[in-house]
C-alpha atoms as a PDB file:
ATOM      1  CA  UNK A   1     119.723 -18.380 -67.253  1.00  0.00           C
ATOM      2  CA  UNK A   2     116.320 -17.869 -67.349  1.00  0.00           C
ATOM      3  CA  UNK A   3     115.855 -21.217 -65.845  1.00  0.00           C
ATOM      4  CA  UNK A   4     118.018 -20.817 -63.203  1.00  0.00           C
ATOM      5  CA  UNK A   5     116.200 -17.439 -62.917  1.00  0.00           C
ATOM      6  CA  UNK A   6     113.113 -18.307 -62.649  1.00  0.00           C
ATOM      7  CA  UNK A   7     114.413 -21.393 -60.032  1.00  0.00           C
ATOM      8  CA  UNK A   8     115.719 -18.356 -57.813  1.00  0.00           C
ATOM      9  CA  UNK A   9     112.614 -16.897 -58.033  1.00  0.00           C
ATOM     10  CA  UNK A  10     110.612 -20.179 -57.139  1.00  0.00           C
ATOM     11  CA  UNK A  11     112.669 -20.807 -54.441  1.00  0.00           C
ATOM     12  CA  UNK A  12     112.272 -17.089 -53.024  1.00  0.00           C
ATOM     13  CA  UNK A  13     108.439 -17.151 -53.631  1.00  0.00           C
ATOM     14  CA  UNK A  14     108.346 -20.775 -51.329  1.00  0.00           C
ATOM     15  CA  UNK A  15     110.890 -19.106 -48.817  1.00  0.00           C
ATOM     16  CA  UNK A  16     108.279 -16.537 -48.560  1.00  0.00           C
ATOM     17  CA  UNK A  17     105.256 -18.545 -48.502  1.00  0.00           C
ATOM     18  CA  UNK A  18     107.384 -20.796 -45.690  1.00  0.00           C
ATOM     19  CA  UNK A  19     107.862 -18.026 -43.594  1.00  0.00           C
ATOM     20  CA  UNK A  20     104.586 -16.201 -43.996  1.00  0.00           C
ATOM     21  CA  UNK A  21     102.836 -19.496 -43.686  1.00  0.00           C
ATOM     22  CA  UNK A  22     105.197 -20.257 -40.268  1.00  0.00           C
ATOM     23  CA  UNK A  23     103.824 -16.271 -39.636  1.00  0.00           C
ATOM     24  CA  UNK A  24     100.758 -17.255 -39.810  1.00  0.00           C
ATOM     25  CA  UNK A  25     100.639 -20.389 -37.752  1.00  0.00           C
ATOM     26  CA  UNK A  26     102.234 -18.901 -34.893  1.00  0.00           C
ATOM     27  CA  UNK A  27      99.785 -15.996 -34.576  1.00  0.00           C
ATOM     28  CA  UNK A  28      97.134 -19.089 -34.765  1.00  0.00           C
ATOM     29  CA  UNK A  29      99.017 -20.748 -31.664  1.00  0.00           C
ATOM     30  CA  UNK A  30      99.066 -17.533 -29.653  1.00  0.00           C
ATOM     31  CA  UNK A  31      95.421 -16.905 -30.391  1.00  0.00           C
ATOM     32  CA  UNK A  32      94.206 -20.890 -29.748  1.00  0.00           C
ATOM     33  CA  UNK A  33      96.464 -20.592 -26.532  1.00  0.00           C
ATOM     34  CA  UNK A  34      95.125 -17.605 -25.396  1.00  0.00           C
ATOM     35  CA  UNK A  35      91.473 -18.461 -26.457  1.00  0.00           C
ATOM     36  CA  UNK A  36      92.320 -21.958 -24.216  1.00  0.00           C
ATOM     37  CA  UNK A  37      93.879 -20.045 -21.316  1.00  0.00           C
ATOM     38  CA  UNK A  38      90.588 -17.917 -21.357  1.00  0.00           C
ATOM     39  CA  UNK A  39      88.344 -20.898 -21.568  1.00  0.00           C
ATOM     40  CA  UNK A  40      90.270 -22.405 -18.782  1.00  0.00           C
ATOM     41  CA  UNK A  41      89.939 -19.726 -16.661  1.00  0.00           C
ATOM     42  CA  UNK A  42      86.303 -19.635 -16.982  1.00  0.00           C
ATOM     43  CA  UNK A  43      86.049 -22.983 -16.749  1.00  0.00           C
ATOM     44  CA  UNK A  44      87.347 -22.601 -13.658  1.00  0.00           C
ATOM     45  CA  UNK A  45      85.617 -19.655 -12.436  1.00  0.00           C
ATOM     46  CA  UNK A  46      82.381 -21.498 -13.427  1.00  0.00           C
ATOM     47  CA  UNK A  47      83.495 -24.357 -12.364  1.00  0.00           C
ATOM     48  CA  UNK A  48      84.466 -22.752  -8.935  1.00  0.00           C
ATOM     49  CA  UNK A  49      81.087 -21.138  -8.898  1.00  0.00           C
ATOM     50  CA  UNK A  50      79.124 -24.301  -9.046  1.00  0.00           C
ATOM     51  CA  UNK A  51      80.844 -25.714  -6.546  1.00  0.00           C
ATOM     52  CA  UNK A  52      80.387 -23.267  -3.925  1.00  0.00           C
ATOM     53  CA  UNK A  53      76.925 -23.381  -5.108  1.00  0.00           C
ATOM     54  CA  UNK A  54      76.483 -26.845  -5.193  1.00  0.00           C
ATOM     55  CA  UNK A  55      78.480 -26.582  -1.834  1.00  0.00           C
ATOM     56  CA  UNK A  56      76.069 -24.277  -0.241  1.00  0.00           C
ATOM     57  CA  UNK A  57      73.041 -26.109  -1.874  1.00  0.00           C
ATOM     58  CA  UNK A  58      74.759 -29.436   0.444  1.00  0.00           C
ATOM     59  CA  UNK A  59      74.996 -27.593   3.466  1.00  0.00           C
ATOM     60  CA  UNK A  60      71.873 -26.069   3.275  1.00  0.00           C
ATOM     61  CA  UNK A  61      70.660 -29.342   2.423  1.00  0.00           C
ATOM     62  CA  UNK A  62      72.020 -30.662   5.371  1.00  0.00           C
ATOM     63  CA  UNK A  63      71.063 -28.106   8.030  1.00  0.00           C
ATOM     64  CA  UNK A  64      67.752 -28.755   6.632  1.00  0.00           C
ATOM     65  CA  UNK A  65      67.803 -32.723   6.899  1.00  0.00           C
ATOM     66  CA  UNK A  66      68.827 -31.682  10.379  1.00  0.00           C
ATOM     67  CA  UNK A  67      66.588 -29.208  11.273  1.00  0.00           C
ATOM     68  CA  UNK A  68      63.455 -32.016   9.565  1.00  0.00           C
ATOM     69  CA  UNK A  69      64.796 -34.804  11.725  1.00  0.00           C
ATOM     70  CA  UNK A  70      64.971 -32.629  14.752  1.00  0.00           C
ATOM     71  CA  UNK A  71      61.053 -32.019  13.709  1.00  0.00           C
ATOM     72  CA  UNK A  72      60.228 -35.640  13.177  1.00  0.00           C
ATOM     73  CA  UNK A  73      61.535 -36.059  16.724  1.00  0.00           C
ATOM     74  CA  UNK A  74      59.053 -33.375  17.757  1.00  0.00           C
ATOM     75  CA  UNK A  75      56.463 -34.454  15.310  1.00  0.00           C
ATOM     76  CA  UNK A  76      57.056 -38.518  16.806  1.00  0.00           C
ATOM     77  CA  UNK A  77      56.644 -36.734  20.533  1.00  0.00           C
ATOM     78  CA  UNK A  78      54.027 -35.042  19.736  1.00  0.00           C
ATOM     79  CA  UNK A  79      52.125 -37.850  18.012  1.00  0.00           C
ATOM     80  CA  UNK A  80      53.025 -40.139  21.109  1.00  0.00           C
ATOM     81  CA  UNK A  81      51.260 -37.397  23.539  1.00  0.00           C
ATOM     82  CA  UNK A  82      48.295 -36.998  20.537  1.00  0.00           C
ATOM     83  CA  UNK A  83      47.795 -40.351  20.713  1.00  0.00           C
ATOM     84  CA  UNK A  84      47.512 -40.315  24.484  1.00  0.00           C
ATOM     85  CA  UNK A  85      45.241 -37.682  24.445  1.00  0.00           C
ATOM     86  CA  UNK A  86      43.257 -39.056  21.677  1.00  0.00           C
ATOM     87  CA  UNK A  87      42.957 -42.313  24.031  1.00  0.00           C
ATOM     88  CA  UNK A  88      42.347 -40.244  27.058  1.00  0.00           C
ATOM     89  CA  UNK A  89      39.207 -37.850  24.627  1.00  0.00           C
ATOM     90  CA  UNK A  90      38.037 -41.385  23.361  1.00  0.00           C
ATOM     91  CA  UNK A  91      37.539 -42.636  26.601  1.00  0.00           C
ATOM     92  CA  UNK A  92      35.511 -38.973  27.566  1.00  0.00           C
ATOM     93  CA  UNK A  93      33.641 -39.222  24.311  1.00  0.00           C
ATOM     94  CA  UNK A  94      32.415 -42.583  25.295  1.00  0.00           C
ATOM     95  CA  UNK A  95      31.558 -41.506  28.826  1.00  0.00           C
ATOM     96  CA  UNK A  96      29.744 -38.534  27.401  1.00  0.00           C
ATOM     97  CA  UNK A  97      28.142 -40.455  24.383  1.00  0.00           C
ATOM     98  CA  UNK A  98      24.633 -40.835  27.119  1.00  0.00           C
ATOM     99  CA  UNK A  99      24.877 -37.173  28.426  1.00  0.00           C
ATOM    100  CA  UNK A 100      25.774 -36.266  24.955  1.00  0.00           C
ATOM    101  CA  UNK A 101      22.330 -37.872  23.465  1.00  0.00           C
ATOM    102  CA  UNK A 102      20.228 -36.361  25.925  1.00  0.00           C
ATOM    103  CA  UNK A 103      21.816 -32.736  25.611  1.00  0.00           C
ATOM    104  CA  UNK A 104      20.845 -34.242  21.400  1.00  0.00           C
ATOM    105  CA  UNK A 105      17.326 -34.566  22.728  1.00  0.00           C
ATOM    106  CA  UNK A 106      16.981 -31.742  25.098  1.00  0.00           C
ATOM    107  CA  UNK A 107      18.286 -29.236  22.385  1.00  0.00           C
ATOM    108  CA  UNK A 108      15.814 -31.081  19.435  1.00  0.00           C
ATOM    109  CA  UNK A 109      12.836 -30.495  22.388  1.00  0.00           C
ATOM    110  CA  UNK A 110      13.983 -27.089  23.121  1.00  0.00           C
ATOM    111  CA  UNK A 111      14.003 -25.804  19.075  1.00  0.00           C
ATOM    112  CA  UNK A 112      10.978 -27.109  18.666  1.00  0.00           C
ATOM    113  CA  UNK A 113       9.728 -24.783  21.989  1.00  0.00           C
ATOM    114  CA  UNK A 114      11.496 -22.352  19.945  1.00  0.00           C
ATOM    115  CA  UNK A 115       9.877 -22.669  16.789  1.00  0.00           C
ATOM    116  CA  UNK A 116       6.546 -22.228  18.666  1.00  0.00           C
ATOM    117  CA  UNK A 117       7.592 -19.732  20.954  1.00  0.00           C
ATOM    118  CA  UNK A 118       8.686 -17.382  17.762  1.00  0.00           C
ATOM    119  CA  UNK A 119       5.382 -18.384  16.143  1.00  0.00           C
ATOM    120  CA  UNK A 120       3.703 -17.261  19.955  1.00  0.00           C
ATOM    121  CA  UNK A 121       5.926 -13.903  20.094  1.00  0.00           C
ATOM    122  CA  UNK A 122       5.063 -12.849  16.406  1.00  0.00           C
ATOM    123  CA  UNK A 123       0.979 -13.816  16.830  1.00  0.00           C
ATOM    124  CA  UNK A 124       1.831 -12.211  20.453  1.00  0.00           C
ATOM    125  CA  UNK A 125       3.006  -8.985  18.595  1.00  0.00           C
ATOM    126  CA  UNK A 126      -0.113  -8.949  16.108  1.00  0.00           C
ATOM    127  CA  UNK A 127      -2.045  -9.397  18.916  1.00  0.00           C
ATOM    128  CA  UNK A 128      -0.449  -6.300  20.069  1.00  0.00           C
ATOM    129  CA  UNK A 129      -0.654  -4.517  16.913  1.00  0.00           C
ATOM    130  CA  UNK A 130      -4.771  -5.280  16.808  1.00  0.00           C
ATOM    131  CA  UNK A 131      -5.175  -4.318  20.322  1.00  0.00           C
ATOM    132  CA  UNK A 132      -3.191  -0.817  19.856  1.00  0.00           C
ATOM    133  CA  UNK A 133      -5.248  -0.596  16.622  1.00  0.00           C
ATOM    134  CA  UNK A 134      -8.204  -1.606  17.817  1.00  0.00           C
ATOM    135  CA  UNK A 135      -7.909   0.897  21.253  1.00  0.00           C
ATOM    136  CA  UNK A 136      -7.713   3.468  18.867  1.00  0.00           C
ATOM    137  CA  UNK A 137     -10.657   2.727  17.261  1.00  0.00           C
ATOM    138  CA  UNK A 138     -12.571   1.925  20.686  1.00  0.00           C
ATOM    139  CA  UNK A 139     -11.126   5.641  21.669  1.00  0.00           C
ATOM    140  CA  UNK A 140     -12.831   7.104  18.052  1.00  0.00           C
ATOM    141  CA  UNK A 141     -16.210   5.437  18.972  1.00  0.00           C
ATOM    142  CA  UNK A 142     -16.406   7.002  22.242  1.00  0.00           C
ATOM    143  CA  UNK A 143     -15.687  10.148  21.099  1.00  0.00           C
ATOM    144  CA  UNK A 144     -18.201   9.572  18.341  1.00  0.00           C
ATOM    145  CA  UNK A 145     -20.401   7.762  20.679  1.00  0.00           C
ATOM    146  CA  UNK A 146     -20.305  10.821  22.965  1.00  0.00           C
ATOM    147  CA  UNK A 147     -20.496  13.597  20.213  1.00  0.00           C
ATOM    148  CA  UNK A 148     -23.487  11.440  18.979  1.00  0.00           C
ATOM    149  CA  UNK A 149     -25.033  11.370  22.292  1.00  0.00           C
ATOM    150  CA  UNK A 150     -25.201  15.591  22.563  1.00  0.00           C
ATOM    151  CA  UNK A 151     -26.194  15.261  19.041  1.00  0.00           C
ATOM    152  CA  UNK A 152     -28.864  13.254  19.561  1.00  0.00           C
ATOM    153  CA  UNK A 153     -29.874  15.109  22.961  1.00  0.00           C
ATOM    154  CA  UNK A 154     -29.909  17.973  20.660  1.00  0.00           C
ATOM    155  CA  UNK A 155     -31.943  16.709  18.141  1.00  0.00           C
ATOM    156  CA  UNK A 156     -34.283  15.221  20.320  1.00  0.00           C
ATOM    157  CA  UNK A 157     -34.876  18.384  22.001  1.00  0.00           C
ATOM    158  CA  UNK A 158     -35.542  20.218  18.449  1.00  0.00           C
ATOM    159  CA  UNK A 159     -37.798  17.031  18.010  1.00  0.00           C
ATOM    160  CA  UNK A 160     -39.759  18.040  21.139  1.00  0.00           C
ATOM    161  CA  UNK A 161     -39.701  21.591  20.114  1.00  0.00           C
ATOM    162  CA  UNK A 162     -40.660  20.678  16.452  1.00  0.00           C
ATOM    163  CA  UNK A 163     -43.437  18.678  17.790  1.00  0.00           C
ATOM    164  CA  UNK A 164     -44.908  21.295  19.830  1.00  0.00           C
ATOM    165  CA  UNK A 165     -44.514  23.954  17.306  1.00  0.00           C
ATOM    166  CA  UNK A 166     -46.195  21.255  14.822  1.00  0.00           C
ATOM    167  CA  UNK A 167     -49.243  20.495  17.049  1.00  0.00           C
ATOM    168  CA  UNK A 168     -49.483  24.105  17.958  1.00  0.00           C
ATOM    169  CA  UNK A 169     -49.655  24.891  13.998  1.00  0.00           C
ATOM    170  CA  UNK A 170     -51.678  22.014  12.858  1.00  0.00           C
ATOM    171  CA  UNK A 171     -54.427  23.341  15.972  1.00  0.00           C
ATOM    172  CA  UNK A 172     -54.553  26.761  14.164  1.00  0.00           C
ATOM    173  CA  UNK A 173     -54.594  25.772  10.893  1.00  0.00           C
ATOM    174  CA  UNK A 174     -57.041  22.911  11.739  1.00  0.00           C
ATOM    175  CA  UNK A 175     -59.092  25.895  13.227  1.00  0.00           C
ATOM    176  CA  UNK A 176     -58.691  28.597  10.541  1.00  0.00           C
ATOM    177  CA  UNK A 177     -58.997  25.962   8.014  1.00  0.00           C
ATOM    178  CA  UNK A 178     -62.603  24.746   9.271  1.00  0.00           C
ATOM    179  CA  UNK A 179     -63.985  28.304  10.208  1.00  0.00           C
ATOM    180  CA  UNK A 180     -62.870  29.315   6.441  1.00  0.00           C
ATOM    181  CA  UNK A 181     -63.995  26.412   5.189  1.00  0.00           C
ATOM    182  CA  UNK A 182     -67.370  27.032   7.048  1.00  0.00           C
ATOM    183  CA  UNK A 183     -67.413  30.564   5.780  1.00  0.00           C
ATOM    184  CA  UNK A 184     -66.788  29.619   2.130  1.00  0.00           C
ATOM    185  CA  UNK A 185     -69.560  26.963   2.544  1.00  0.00           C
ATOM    186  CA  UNK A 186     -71.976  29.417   4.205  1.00  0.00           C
ATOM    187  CA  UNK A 187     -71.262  31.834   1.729  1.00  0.00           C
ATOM    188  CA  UNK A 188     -71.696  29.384  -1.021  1.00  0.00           C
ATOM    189  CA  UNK A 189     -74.995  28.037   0.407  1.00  0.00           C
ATOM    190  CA  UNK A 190     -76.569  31.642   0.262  1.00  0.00           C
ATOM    191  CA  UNK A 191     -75.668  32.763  -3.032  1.00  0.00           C
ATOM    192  CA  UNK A 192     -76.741  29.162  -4.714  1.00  0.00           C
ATOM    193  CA  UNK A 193     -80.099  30.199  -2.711  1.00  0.00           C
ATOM    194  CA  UNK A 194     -79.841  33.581  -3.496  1.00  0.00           C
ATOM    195  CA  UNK A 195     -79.568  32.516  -7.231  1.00  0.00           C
ATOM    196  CA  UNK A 196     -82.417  30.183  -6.897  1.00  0.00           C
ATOM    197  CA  UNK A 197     -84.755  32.453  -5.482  1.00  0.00           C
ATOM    198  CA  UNK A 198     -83.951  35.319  -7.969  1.00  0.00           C
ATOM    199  CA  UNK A 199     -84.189  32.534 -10.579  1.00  0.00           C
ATOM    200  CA  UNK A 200     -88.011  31.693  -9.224  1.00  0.00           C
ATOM    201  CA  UNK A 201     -88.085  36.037  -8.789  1.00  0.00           C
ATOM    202  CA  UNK A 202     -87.438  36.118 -12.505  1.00  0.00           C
ATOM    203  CA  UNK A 203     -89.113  33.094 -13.744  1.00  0.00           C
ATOM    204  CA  UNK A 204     -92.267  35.292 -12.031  1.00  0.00           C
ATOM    205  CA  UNK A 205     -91.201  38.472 -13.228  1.00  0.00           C
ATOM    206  CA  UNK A 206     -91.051  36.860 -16.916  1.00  0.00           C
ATOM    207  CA  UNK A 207     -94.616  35.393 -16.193  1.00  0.00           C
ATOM    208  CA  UNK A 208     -96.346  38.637 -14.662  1.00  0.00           C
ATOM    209  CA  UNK A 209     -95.146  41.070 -17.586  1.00  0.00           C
ATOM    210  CA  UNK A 210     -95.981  40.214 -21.259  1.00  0.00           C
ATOM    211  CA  UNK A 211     -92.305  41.164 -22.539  1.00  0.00           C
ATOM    212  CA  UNK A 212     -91.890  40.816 -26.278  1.00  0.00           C
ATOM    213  CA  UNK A 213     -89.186  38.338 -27.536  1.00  0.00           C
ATOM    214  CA  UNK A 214     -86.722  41.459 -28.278  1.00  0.00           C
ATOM    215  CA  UNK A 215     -86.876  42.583 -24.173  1.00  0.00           C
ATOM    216  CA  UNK A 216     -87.095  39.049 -23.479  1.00  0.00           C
ATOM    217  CA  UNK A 217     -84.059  38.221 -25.280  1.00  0.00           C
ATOM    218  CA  UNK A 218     -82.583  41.241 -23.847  1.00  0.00           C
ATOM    219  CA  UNK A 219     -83.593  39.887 -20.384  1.00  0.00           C
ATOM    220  CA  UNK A 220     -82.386  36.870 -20.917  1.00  0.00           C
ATOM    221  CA  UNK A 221     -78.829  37.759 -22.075  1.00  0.00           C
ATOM    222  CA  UNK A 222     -78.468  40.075 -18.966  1.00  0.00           C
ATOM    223  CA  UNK A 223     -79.458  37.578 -16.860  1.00  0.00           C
ATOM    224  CA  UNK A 224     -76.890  34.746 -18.460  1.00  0.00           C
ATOM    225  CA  UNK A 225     -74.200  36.997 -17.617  1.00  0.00           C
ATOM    226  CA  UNK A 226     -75.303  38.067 -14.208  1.00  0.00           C
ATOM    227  CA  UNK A 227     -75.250  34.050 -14.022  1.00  0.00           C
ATOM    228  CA  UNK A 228     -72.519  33.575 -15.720  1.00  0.00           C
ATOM    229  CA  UNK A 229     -70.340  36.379 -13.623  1.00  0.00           C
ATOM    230  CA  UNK A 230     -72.003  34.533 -10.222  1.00  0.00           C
ATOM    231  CA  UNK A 231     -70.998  31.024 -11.738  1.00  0.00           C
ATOM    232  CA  UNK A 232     -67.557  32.260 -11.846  1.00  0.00           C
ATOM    233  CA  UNK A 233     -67.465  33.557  -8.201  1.00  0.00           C
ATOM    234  CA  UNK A 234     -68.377  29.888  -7.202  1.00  0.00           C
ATOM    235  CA  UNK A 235     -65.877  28.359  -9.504  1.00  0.00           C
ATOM    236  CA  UNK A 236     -63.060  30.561  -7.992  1.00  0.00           C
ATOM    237  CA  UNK A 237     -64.239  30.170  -4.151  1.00  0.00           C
ATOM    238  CA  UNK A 238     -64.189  26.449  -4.990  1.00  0.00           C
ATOM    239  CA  UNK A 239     -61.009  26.927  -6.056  1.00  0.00           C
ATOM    240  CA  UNK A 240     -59.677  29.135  -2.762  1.00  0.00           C
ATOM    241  CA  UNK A 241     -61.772  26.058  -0.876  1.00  0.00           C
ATOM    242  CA  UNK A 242     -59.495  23.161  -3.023  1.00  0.00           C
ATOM    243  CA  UNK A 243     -56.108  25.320  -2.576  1.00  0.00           C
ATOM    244  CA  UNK A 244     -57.098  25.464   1.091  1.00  0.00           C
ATOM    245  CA  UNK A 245     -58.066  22.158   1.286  1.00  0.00           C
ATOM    246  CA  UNK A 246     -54.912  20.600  -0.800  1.00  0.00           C
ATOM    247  CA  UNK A 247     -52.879  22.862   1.459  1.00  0.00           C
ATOM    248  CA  UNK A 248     -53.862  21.630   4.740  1.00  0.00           C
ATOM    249  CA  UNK A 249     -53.980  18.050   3.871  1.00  0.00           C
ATOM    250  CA  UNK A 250     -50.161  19.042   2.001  1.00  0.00           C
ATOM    251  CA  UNK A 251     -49.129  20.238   5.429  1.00  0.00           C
ATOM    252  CA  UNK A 252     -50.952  17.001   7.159  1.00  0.00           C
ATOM    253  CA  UNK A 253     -48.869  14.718   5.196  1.00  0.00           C
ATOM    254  CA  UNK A 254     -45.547  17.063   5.855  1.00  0.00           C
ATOM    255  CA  UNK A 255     -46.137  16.460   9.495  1.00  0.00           C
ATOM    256  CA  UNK A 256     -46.491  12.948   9.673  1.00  0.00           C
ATOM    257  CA  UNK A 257     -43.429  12.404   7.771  1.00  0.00           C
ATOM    258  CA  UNK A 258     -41.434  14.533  10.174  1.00  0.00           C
ATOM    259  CA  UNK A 259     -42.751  12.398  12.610  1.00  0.00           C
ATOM    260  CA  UNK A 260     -41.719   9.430  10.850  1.00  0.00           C
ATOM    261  CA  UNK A 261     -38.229  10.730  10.399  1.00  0.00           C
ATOM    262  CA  UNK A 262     -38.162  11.896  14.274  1.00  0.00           C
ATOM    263  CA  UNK A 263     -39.384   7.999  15.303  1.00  0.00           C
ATOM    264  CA  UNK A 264     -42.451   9.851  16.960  1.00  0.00           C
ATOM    265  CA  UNK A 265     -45.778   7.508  16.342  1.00  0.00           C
ATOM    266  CA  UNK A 266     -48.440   8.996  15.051  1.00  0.00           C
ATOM    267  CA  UNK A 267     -50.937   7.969  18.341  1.00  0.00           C
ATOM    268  CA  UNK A 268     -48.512  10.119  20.250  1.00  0.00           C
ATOM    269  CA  UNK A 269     -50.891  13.197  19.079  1.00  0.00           C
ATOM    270  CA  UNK A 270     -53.675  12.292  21.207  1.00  0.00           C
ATOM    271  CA  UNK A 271     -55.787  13.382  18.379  1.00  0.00           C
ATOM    272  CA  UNK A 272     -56.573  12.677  14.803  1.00  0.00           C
ATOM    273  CA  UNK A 273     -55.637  14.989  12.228  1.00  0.00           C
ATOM    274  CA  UNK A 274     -58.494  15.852   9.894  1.00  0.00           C
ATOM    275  CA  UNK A 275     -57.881  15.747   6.408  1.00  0.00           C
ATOM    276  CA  UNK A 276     -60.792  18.209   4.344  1.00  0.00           C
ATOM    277  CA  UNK A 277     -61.773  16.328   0.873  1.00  0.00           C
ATOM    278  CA  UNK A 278     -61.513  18.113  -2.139  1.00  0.00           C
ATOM    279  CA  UNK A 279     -64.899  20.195  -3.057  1.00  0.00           C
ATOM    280  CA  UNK A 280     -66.729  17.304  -5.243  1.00  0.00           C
ATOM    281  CA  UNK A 281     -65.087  14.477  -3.841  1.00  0.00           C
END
């Protein structure tokens, strides 16, 4: 029993694994026909797209093979008529070779003018610049050339003046110089004889009278100062006469250079200046 049992249950247990296994392989048919079917139909659809585009690809292709060999055509015509009018420019460019060389020569003869006329315009231009520059500087002189020309008429007429004034003062000093002069030597003459004959006066007065060496001494003293105070006149109106003298020659030598700086020789004077030595010289 158990046997036959356990038989019924083997035998329900493969009837079920039959039919869930048959389950299961049909639901794997459906879904491997329907993943085919799908892959078919984009297959196609793929396929159909490549075509068209391989298809439009082609007639592009071929409008363009058409359109190039329609341009080769052109391109051959044209080449024919270059190749005419490369004959026909040959045949110009060897009749103008000649024409062409000297045009070559004319043009390397007219640069070089060139290069010398740009050299001639730019030393033509400094030459202009100087001129303007050197106009100017002509215009300055003149006008210093003319203000110099009243200056100097100026000058020369303070010269003239100058020179009159000058020989006008050097005649007056010349003459108050030589009558003082005279008068200080006059002067000086008669008290060195007035001292000489009260000297001889004394030296008789002294001899006469029998003074005794007191009054004598007395005398004597007096009479060294009266010298002494007479000495000292002459030594101060030898000193007016050397300040006088140094003065005049001071005023001699003033003049002449003021001549010297005027351009006025000194023979122009019509005289010569006398210059007083110094008292001892």
């Amino acid at each position: 029993e158990m046997e036959a049992k356990y038989t019924r249950k083997m035998q329900t247990l493969r009837d079920e694994m039959d039919l869930r296994r048959k389950t299961e392989i049909h639901e794997l048919e459906e879904r491997k026909n329907t993943q085919i079917s799908e892959l078919m139909g984009n297959h196609e659809g793929a396929f159909g797209a490549i075509k068209n585009y391989y298809n439009d690809i082609t007639a592009k292709n071929l409008t363009l093979i058409n359109l190039l060999k329609e341009q080769v055509e052109d391109m051959k015509k044209r080449e024919t008529v270059l190749e005419k009018e490369k004959a026909d420019v040959l045949l110009q460019n060897k009749e103008l070779t000649e024409p062409l060389q000297e045009a070559q020569e004319l043009v390397a003869e007219l640069q070089k003018k060139l290069v010398h006329y740009d050299r001639d315009k730019e030393a033509l231009m400094n030459c202009k610049a100087h001129l303007k520059v050197t106009q100017k500087e002509l215009k300055d002189l003149q006008w210093e050339h003319e203000v110099l020309e009243q200056r100097f008429s100026k000058v020369q007429a303070e010269r003239d003046e100058l020179y009159q004034k000058f020989t006008k003062a050097i005649h007056e000093v010349q003459q108050k110089t030589g009558f003082k002069n005279l008068l200080l030597e006059r002067k000086l003459q008669g008290l060195l004889s007035l001292l000489e004959q009260k000297e001889v006066e004394l030296s008789e007065v002294f001899a006469a009278s029998n003074l005794d060496p007191s009054a004598l001494s007395l005398v004597s003293h007096k009479l060294e100062d009266v010298l002494n105070s007479k000495n000292a006149t002459i030594q101060d109106l030898q000193l007016q006469l050397a300040r006088v003298c140094k003065a005049h020659n001071d005023m001699l030598q003033t003049f002449e250079a003021k001549l010297t700086d005027f351009g006025i020789p000194l023979d122009n004077l019509g005289f010569q200046p006398l210059s007083f030595p110094f008292p001892g010289q």
